[in-house]
Tab-separated table of C-alpha atoms (C1' of nucleotides) in Angstrom:
chain	number	residue	atom	x	y	z
A	752	MET	CA	78.159	0.806	-37.652
A	753	GLU	CA	80.118	1.233	-34.717
A	754	THR	CA	79.281	2.991	-31.659
A	755	GLY	CA	81.515	3.478	-28.777
A	756	SER	CA	83.238	6.473	-26.381
A	757	ARG	CA	85.786	6.979	-25.021
A	758	ALA	CA	87.839	9.057	-21.868
A	759	ILE	CA	89.949	11.964	-22.449
A	760	GLY	CA	92.057	12.647	-19.407
A	761	SER	CA	94.999	11.328	-20.351
A	762	LEU	CA	95.047	14.277	-23.328
A	763	GLU	CA	97.158	16.411	-22.751
A	764	GLY	CA	95.805	20.353	-21.918
A	765	GLY	CA	92.845	18.534	-22.443
A	766	PHE	CA	90.436	18.829	-25.298
A	767	ASP	CA	87.068	21.222	-25.726
A	768	LEU	CA	84.811	20.207	-28.370
A	769	ALA	CA	82.665	22.260	-29.139
A	770	THR	CA	85.180	24.973	-28.793
A	771	THR	CA	87.801	22.861	-30.885
A	772	LEU	CA	84.763	22.802	-34.311
A	773	GLU	CA	82.979	26.280	-33.591
A	774	SER	CA	86.923	28.380	-33.458
A	775	GLY	CA	85.982	29.806	-36.861
A	776	GLN	CA	89.322	27.116	-38.124
A	777	THR	CA	87.229	24.272	-39.813
A	778	TYR	CA	83.373	24.593	-41.729
A	779	LEU	CA	83.364	21.516	-42.800
A	780	TRP	CA	81.256	20.034	-39.219
A	781	ARG	CA	77.851	20.239	-38.657
A	782	ARG	CA	75.597	21.164	-35.480
A	783	GLU	CA	72.604	18.590	-34.822
A	784	ASP	CA	71.070	21.023	-32.754
A	785	GLY	CA	71.593	24.322	-35.756
A	786	ARG	CA	72.856	26.510	-32.838
A	787	MET	CA	76.322	26.788	-34.481
A	788	TYR	CA	78.286	29.837	-34.262
A	789	GLU	CA	75.486	30.925	-30.592
A	790	GLY	CA	77.396	30.428	-28.112
A	791	GLU	CA	75.017	27.654	-26.774
A	792	THR	CA	77.760	24.986	-26.026
A	793	GLY	CA	75.567	22.947	-23.314
A	794	GLY	CA	73.583	19.954	-23.586
A	795	SER	CA	76.885	17.821	-25.007
A	796	PRO	CA	75.544	18.546	-28.745
A	797	TRP	CA	76.462	16.202	-32.098
A	798	TYR	CA	78.708	17.487	-34.073
A	799	TYR	CA	78.978	15.705	-37.465
A	800	THR	CA	81.041	15.398	-40.229
A	801	VAL	CA	81.630	14.141	-43.674
A	802	LEU	CA	85.189	12.191	-44.697
A	803	PRO	CA	85.442	11.168	-48.561
A	804	GLY	CA	85.419	7.916	-49.558
A	805	THR	CA	88.749	7.217	-49.908
A	806	GLU	CA	89.587	4.934	-47.475
A	807	THR	CA	86.766	2.080	-48.768
A	808	ALA	CA	87.171	-0.289	-51.058
A	809	THR	CA	82.852	0.867	-51.740
A	810	ASN	CA	83.679	4.190	-51.731
A	811	GLU	CA	81.399	5.838	-49.897
A	812	PRO	CA	82.350	8.992	-47.821
A	813	GLU	CA	82.296	8.675	-44.267
A	814	VAL	CA	80.083	9.458	-41.605
A	815	LEU	CA	81.705	10.368	-38.482
A	816	ARG	CA	79.176	11.551	-35.614
A	817	VAL	CA	80.229	13.228	-31.716
A	818	ARG	CA	79.489	14.319	-28.427
A	819	GLN	CA	81.556	15.336	-25.683
A	820	THR	CA	79.775	14.447	-22.153
A	821	ASP	CA	81.248	14.561	-18.981
A	822	GLY	CA	85.064	13.372	-18.887
A	823	GLU	CA	84.712	11.781	-22.728
A	824	ILE	CA	83.890	11.412	-25.609
A	825	GLU	CA	80.986	9.987	-27.450
A	826	TRP	CA	80.623	8.451	-31.089
A	827	VAL	CA	78.447	6.259	-33.753
A	828	ALA	CA	80.511	5.714	-37.251
A	829	SER	CA	79.506	4.387	-40.819
A	830	THR	CA	83.096	3.045	-40.606
A	831	PRO	CA	85.011	0.860	-38.157
A	832	ASN	CA	88.378	2.549	-36.254
A	833	ALA	CA	85.820	6.400	-35.165
A	834	TYR	CA	88.264	7.390	-32.374
A	835	ASP	CA	91.741	6.202	-33.987
A	836	ARG	CA	89.812	8.930	-37.421
A	837	LEU	CA	89.288	11.299	-35.076
A	838	SER	CA	92.298	11.406	-33.075
A	839	ASP	CA	93.500	12.885	-36.421
A	840	LEU	CA	91.004	15.241	-37.061
A	841	LEU	CA	91.047	16.625	-33.365
A	842	ARG	CA	94.702	16.667	-33.369
A	843	PHE	CA	94.610	14.637	-29.786
A	844	GLU	CA	98.325	13.984	-29.531
A	845	ASP	CA	99.069	17.980	-28.984
A	846	ASP	CA	100.123	18.194	-26.037
A	847	LEU	CA	98.867	22.088	-25.380
A	848	ASP	CA	100.461	22.540	-22.491
A	849	GLY	CA	103.703	21.958	-23.492
A	850	ILE	CA	102.848	24.337	-27.424
A	851	ARG	CA	101.406	26.470	-24.964
A	852	GLY	CA	105.276	26.914	-22.796
A	853	SER	CA	106.261	27.596	-25.993
A	854	LEU	CA	104.449	30.564	-26.927
A	855	PRO	CA	105.071	33.937	-25.995
A	856	ASP	CA	103.887	34.254	-22.014
A	857	ASP	CA	102.166	37.827	-22.139
A	858	ARG	CA	98.701	39.140	-21.511
A	859	LEU	CA	97.021	38.262	-24.789
A	860	VAL	CA	97.917	35.510	-25.722
A	861	GLY	CA	97.366	34.324	-21.913
A	862	ARG	CA	94.395	35.326	-21.521
A	863	ALA	CA	93.561	33.675	-24.956
A	864	PHE	CA	94.743	30.109	-23.710
A	865	GLU	CA	92.910	30.489	-20.306
A	866	ALA	CA	89.746	31.618	-21.718
A	867	HIS	CA	89.354	28.647	-24.182
A	868	ARG	CA	91.306	25.880	-22.430
A	869	GLY	CA	91.033	22.276	-24.701
A	870	MET	CA	90.754	24.924	-28.546
A	871	ARG	CA	92.753	22.190	-30.334
A	872	LEU	CA	93.956	22.489	-33.930
A	873	VAL	CA	91.746	20.521	-36.347
A	874	ARG	CA	93.304	18.732	-39.166
A	875	ASP	CA	90.433	19.037	-42.448
A	876	PRO	CA	90.361	17.298	-45.750
A	877	PRO	CA	92.888	19.510	-47.875
A	878	PHE	CA	90.216	20.301	-50.191
A	879	GLY	CA	87.226	20.766	-48.071
A	880	CYS	CA	89.652	22.907	-46.519
A	881	LEU	CA	90.933	24.624	-49.767
A	882	ILE	CA	87.771	25.429	-51.253
A	883	SER	CA	85.796	26.637	-47.909
A	884	PHE	CA	88.666	29.446	-47.185
A	885	ILE	CA	88.530	30.596	-50.417
A	886	CYS	CA	85.158	31.180	-49.470
A	887	SER	CA	86.517	33.111	-46.754
A	888	ALA	CA	86.932	36.198	-48.000
A	889	GLN	CA	85.066	39.025	-47.018
A	890	MET	CA	83.037	37.048	-44.969
A	891	ARG	CA	81.552	36.367	-40.915
A	892	VAL	CA	81.834	33.006	-40.699
A	893	GLY	CA	78.666	31.959	-39.814
A	894	ARG	CA	78.076	32.511	-43.896
A	895	ILE	CA	81.064	31.014	-44.369
A	896	HIS	CA	79.471	28.158	-42.949
A	897	GLY	CA	76.678	28.525	-44.147
A	898	MET	CA	77.735	28.035	-48.353
A	899	GLN	CA	79.715	24.655	-47.020
A	900	THR	CA	76.202	23.147	-46.058
A	901	ALA	CA	74.690	24.516	-48.871
A	902	LEU	CA	77.266	22.700	-51.411
A	903	ALA	CA	77.359	20.340	-49.835
A	904	GLU	CA	73.427	20.118	-50.058
A	905	THR	CA	73.407	20.551	-53.358
A	906	TYR	CA	76.561	18.941	-55.175
A	907	GLY	CA	77.763	16.608	-52.550
A	908	GLU	CA	76.435	12.664	-52.559
A	909	THR	CA	73.899	12.118	-50.251
A	910	VAL	CA	74.588	8.905	-48.651
A	911	ARG	CA	71.963	6.702	-45.648
A	912	PHE	CA	73.058	6.173	-42.786
A	913	ASP	CA	71.681	4.882	-38.798
A	914	GLY	CA	67.660	6.391	-40.257
A	915	GLU	CA	69.259	9.648	-41.661
A	916	GLU	CA	70.320	11.097	-44.946
A	917	TYR	CA	73.937	13.140	-44.809
A	918	ASP	CA	75.538	15.618	-47.452
A	919	ALA	CA	79.492	14.598	-47.957
A	920	PHE	CA	81.141	16.975	-49.258
A	921	PRO	CA	81.562	18.119	-52.912
A	922	THR	CA	84.310	16.059	-55.193
A	923	PRO	CA	86.844	18.393	-57.085
A	924	ASP	CA	84.353	16.985	-60.797
A	925	ALA	CA	81.188	17.726	-58.605
A	926	ILE	CA	82.178	21.329	-57.758
A	927	ALA	CA	83.831	21.747	-61.031
A	928	SER	CA	80.997	20.654	-63.504
A	929	ALA	CA	78.821	23.782	-62.017
A	930	THR	CA	78.699	26.733	-63.901
A	931	GLU	CA	79.923	29.988	-62.103
A	932	ALA	CA	75.960	30.830	-62.578
A	933	ASP	CA	74.798	28.133	-60.310
A	934	LEU	CA	76.923	28.165	-57.707
A	935	ARG	CA	76.369	32.351	-57.233
A	936	GLU	CA	73.064	30.834	-56.915
A	937	LEU	CA	74.287	29.622	-53.499
A	938	SER	CA	75.750	33.056	-52.542
A	939	LEU	CA	79.027	32.222	-53.461
A	940	GLY	CA	79.289	36.124	-55.003
A	941	TYR	CA	82.762	36.813	-56.620
A	942	ARG	CA	83.893	33.440	-55.409
A	943	ALA	CA	81.834	31.270	-57.752
A	944	PRO	CA	84.284	31.614	-60.229
A	945	TYR	CA	87.501	31.127	-57.981
A	946	VAL	CA	85.576	27.626	-56.887
A	947	ARG	CA	85.062	26.696	-59.624
A	948	ARG	CA	87.437	26.179	-61.532
A	949	THR	CA	90.284	26.072	-58.218
A	950	ALA	CA	87.849	22.370	-58.389
A	951	GLY	CA	88.929	21.925	-62.096
A	952	MET	CA	91.957	21.768	-61.349
A	953	VAL	CA	92.064	19.521	-59.017
A	954	ALA	CA	89.457	17.746	-60.744
A	955	ASP	CA	92.144	17.910	-63.884
A	956	GLY	CA	94.995	16.150	-62.215
A	957	ASP	CA	96.792	19.635	-62.945
A	958	ALA	CA	97.386	20.556	-59.108
A	959	ASP	CA	96.124	18.900	-55.891
A	960	PRO	CA	96.031	20.960	-52.079
A	961	THR	CA	98.526	17.930	-51.201
A	962	ASP	CA	101.137	18.643	-53.440
A	963	ALA	CA	102.510	21.450	-50.665
A	964	PHE	CA	103.248	18.244	-48.216
A	965	GLY	CA	106.451	17.592	-47.729
A	966	LEU	CA	107.864	21.661	-49.281
A	967	ASP	CA	109.752	23.911	-46.904
A	968	TYR	CA	106.733	25.906	-45.247
A	969	GLU	CA	107.352	28.915	-47.384
A	970	ALA	CA	108.012	27.066	-50.396
A	971	ALA	CA	104.438	25.731	-48.915
A	972	ARG	CA	103.123	28.098	-48.787
A	973	GLU	CA	104.132	29.668	-52.153
A	974	SER	CA	102.955	26.582	-53.703
A	975	LEU	CA	99.472	26.969	-52.815
A	976	THR	CA	98.666	30.635	-53.648
A	977	ARG	CA	98.886	28.182	-57.823
A	978	PHE	CA	94.890	27.897	-56.973
A	979	VAL	CA	92.505	30.790	-57.855
A	980	GLY	CA	91.015	32.501	-55.721
A	981	VAL	CA	94.358	31.900	-52.690
A	982	GLY	CA	96.555	33.987	-51.563
A	983	GLN	CA	98.501	34.795	-49.010
A	984	LYS	CA	96.349	34.656	-46.648
A	985	VAL	CA	94.329	31.527	-47.937
A	986	ALA	CA	97.174	29.596	-48.397
A	987	ASP	CA	97.732	29.811	-44.585
A	988	CYS	CA	95.117	28.764	-43.764
A	989	VAL	CA	95.125	25.273	-45.941
A	990	LEU	CA	98.375	24.756	-44.207
A	991	LEU	CA	97.752	25.181	-40.980
A	992	PHE	CA	94.587	23.485	-40.627
A	993	SER	CA	94.685	20.840	-43.062
A	994	LEU	CA	97.945	20.547	-44.492
A	995	GLY	CA	100.050	19.991	-40.016
A	996	TYR	CA	102.360	23.395	-40.646
A	997	LEU	CA	101.645	24.384	-37.431
A	998	GLU	CA	104.038	27.852	-37.855
A	999	ALA	CA	101.528	29.076	-40.351
A	1000	VAL	CA	100.398	32.508	-39.525
A	1001	PRO	CA	96.955	33.148	-41.227
A	1002	LEU	CA	97.078	37.248	-41.368
A	1003	ASP	CA	93.493	38.315	-41.208
A	1004	THR	CA	91.731	41.378	-40.118
A	1005	TRP	CA	91.604	40.380	-36.137
A	1006	ILE	CA	95.364	38.974	-36.086
A	1007	ARG	CA	95.860	42.350	-38.399
A	1008	THR	CA	94.343	44.296	-35.307
A	1009	SER	CA	95.976	42.409	-32.302
A	1010	ILE	CA	99.554	43.419	-33.943
A	1011	GLU	CA	98.927	46.816	-34.281
A	1012	GLU	CA	97.858	46.931	-30.551
A	1013	TYR	CA	100.032	44.573	-29.222
A	1014	TYR	CA	103.362	43.227	-31.994
A	1015	PRO	CA	103.653	47.222	-33.134
A	1016	ASP	CA	106.768	46.286	-34.078
A	1017	CYS	CA	105.341	43.335	-36.099
A	1018	GLU	CA	104.154	45.382	-38.557
A	1019	ARG	CA	106.485	45.062	-41.995
A	1020	GLY	CA	104.251	46.829	-44.519
A	1021	THR	CA	104.256	43.755	-46.992
A	1022	TYR	CA	102.496	40.241	-45.397
A	1023	ALA	CA	105.955	38.557	-45.883
A	1024	ALA	CA	107.415	39.685	-44.226
A	1025	THR	CA	104.844	40.703	-40.872
A	1026	SER	CA	104.076	37.056	-40.956
A	1027	GLU	CA	107.796	36.037	-40.857
A	1028	ALA	CA	108.494	38.487	-37.395
A	1029	ILE	CA	105.220	37.516	-36.039
A	1030	ARG	CA	105.612	33.413	-36.193
A	1031	ALA	CA	109.433	34.905	-34.163
A	1032	GLN	CA	106.974	37.069	-32.276
A	1033	PHE	CA	104.944	33.420	-31.632
A	1034	GLY	CA	107.830	31.806	-30.998
A	1035	GLY	CA	107.989	29.796	-34.040
A	1036	GLU	CA	107.605	26.230	-34.570
A	1037	TYR	CA	103.613	26.231	-33.538
A	1038	ALA	CA	102.967	30.237	-34.102
A	1039	GLY	CA	99.564	29.392	-35.091
A	1040	TYR	CA	98.143	27.991	-32.052
A	1041	ALA	CA	99.558	31.612	-30.729
A	1042	GLN	CA	97.129	33.325	-34.310
A	1043	THR	CA	94.335	30.411	-34.104
A	1044	TYR	CA	93.963	31.223	-30.041
A	1045	VAL	CA	93.955	34.484	-30.323
A	1046	PHE	CA	91.198	34.748	-33.212
A	1047	HIS	CA	88.645	33.205	-31.070
A	1048	HIS	CA	89.591	35.323	-28.501
A	1049	LEU	CA	89.118	38.559	-30.127
A	1050	ARG	CA	86.234	37.356	-32.075
A	1051	THR	CA	84.603	36.165	-29.201
A	1052	GLY	CA	85.142	39.742	-28.048
A	1053	GLY	CA	87.595	38.517	-24.970
A	1054	GLU	CA	89.274	41.267	-24.753
A	1055	GLU	CA	86.470	43.339	-24.364
A	1056	ALA	CA	86.449	46.689	-21.446
B	1028	DT	C1'	108.023	45.512	-56.670
B	1029	DA	C1'	104.555	48.758	-53.837
B	1030	DG	C1'	100.010	50.508	-54.175
B	1031	DA	C1'	94.978	51.678	-55.294
B	1032	DT	C1'	90.519	49.281	-57.006
B	1033	DA	C1'	86.313	46.727	-57.850
B	1034	DC	C1'	84.159	42.416	-57.276
B	1035	DC	C1'	79.128	39.538	-54.730
B	1036	DT	C1'	76.300	39.489	-50.504
B	1037	DT	C1'	74.279	39.807	-46.380
B	1038	DA	C1'	73.239	41.532	-42.117
B	1039	DT	C1'	74.275	45.172	-38.846
B	1040	DA	C1'	74.854	50.312	-37.287
B	1041	DG	C1'	73.189	54.665	-37.644
C	1370	DA	C1'	63.014	52.638	-44.035
C	1371	DC	C1'	67.179	53.765	-45.776
C	1372	DT	C1'	72.289	54.016	-45.937
C	1373	DA	C1'	76.974	53.954	-44.946
C	1374	DT	C1'	79.963	49.802	-43.191
C	1375	DA	C1'	82.459	45.383	-42.458
C	1376	DA	C1'	82.770	40.757	-43.140
C	1377	DG	C1'	89.180	35.064	-41.466
C	1378	DG	C1'	90.699	38.882	-49.348
C	1379	DT	C1'	92.565	38.170	-54.180
C	1380	DA	C1'	93.059	39.093	-59.149
C	1381	DT	C1'	94.477	42.606	-61.508
C	1382	DC	C1'	95.905	46.894	-63.348
DNA sequence: TAGATACCTTATAG
DNA sequence: ACTATAAGGTATC
């Protein structure tokens, strides 16, 4: 077990743990007080995630607990080098001020950044990210999160740490071994066969989300659509929230509405053409940061009268 | 290639 | 109480 703390004042543009984890870009963290998405971020709640155990010789899933207090973060972890792991998962290397400077200085983006200072993109484990965004179709964030929790509780390995039990995200094998009916029991609905078949592709070694690494953005997006239940939007989510393609802009209902109202010239009919236009509007390289700020800002009612 | 439709389930609005 | 609608879309025709 490793415990520690560290000042986060040196992170360019600041850091806000609660906003980062509750902004609908990751469904692989849980909040110990059970108040995820309620908007109550006071009291320095603990969050935790359980990472696939591929980094250690024992292959046991790694538990990582973290909270933010005044000017620092505090952690309790089952393995060493927790700060490095956090820095990777929560993109501490990103210079938020510099990124904002590369984005358009318009009212919507400006207000979104002012309202949620310190929100960072995440770098989720690829398989968990892939499954959770397949589940996201036509769902609200609270239910998407609930589905991932149900998957972990039902099919994930349980590990004991610091007197508590934690459920890892299921392996591809574990999900592929479930039946469609089993998964429908978890209220996955029509997503159940998508999740099962995609897990089977990964378990059988036919494809892996990390195969997209190294490809040009558009080729990477196309590559991910080979998974069942993955269209262009979910592919963009995996690229942005897991594989580090910060130019990816998932065109969800919120962003499509914002395009209608704020960037009508970017509406081009097809996903690919609209995507290209809005990425250019958002300055290219870090366009995905604008997407995530705008998404969270609109979803939490930030532009209501 | 572009357009229309079905799809699970739940929460919320009227 | 009951119905309509929408929720970070995708697959299929």
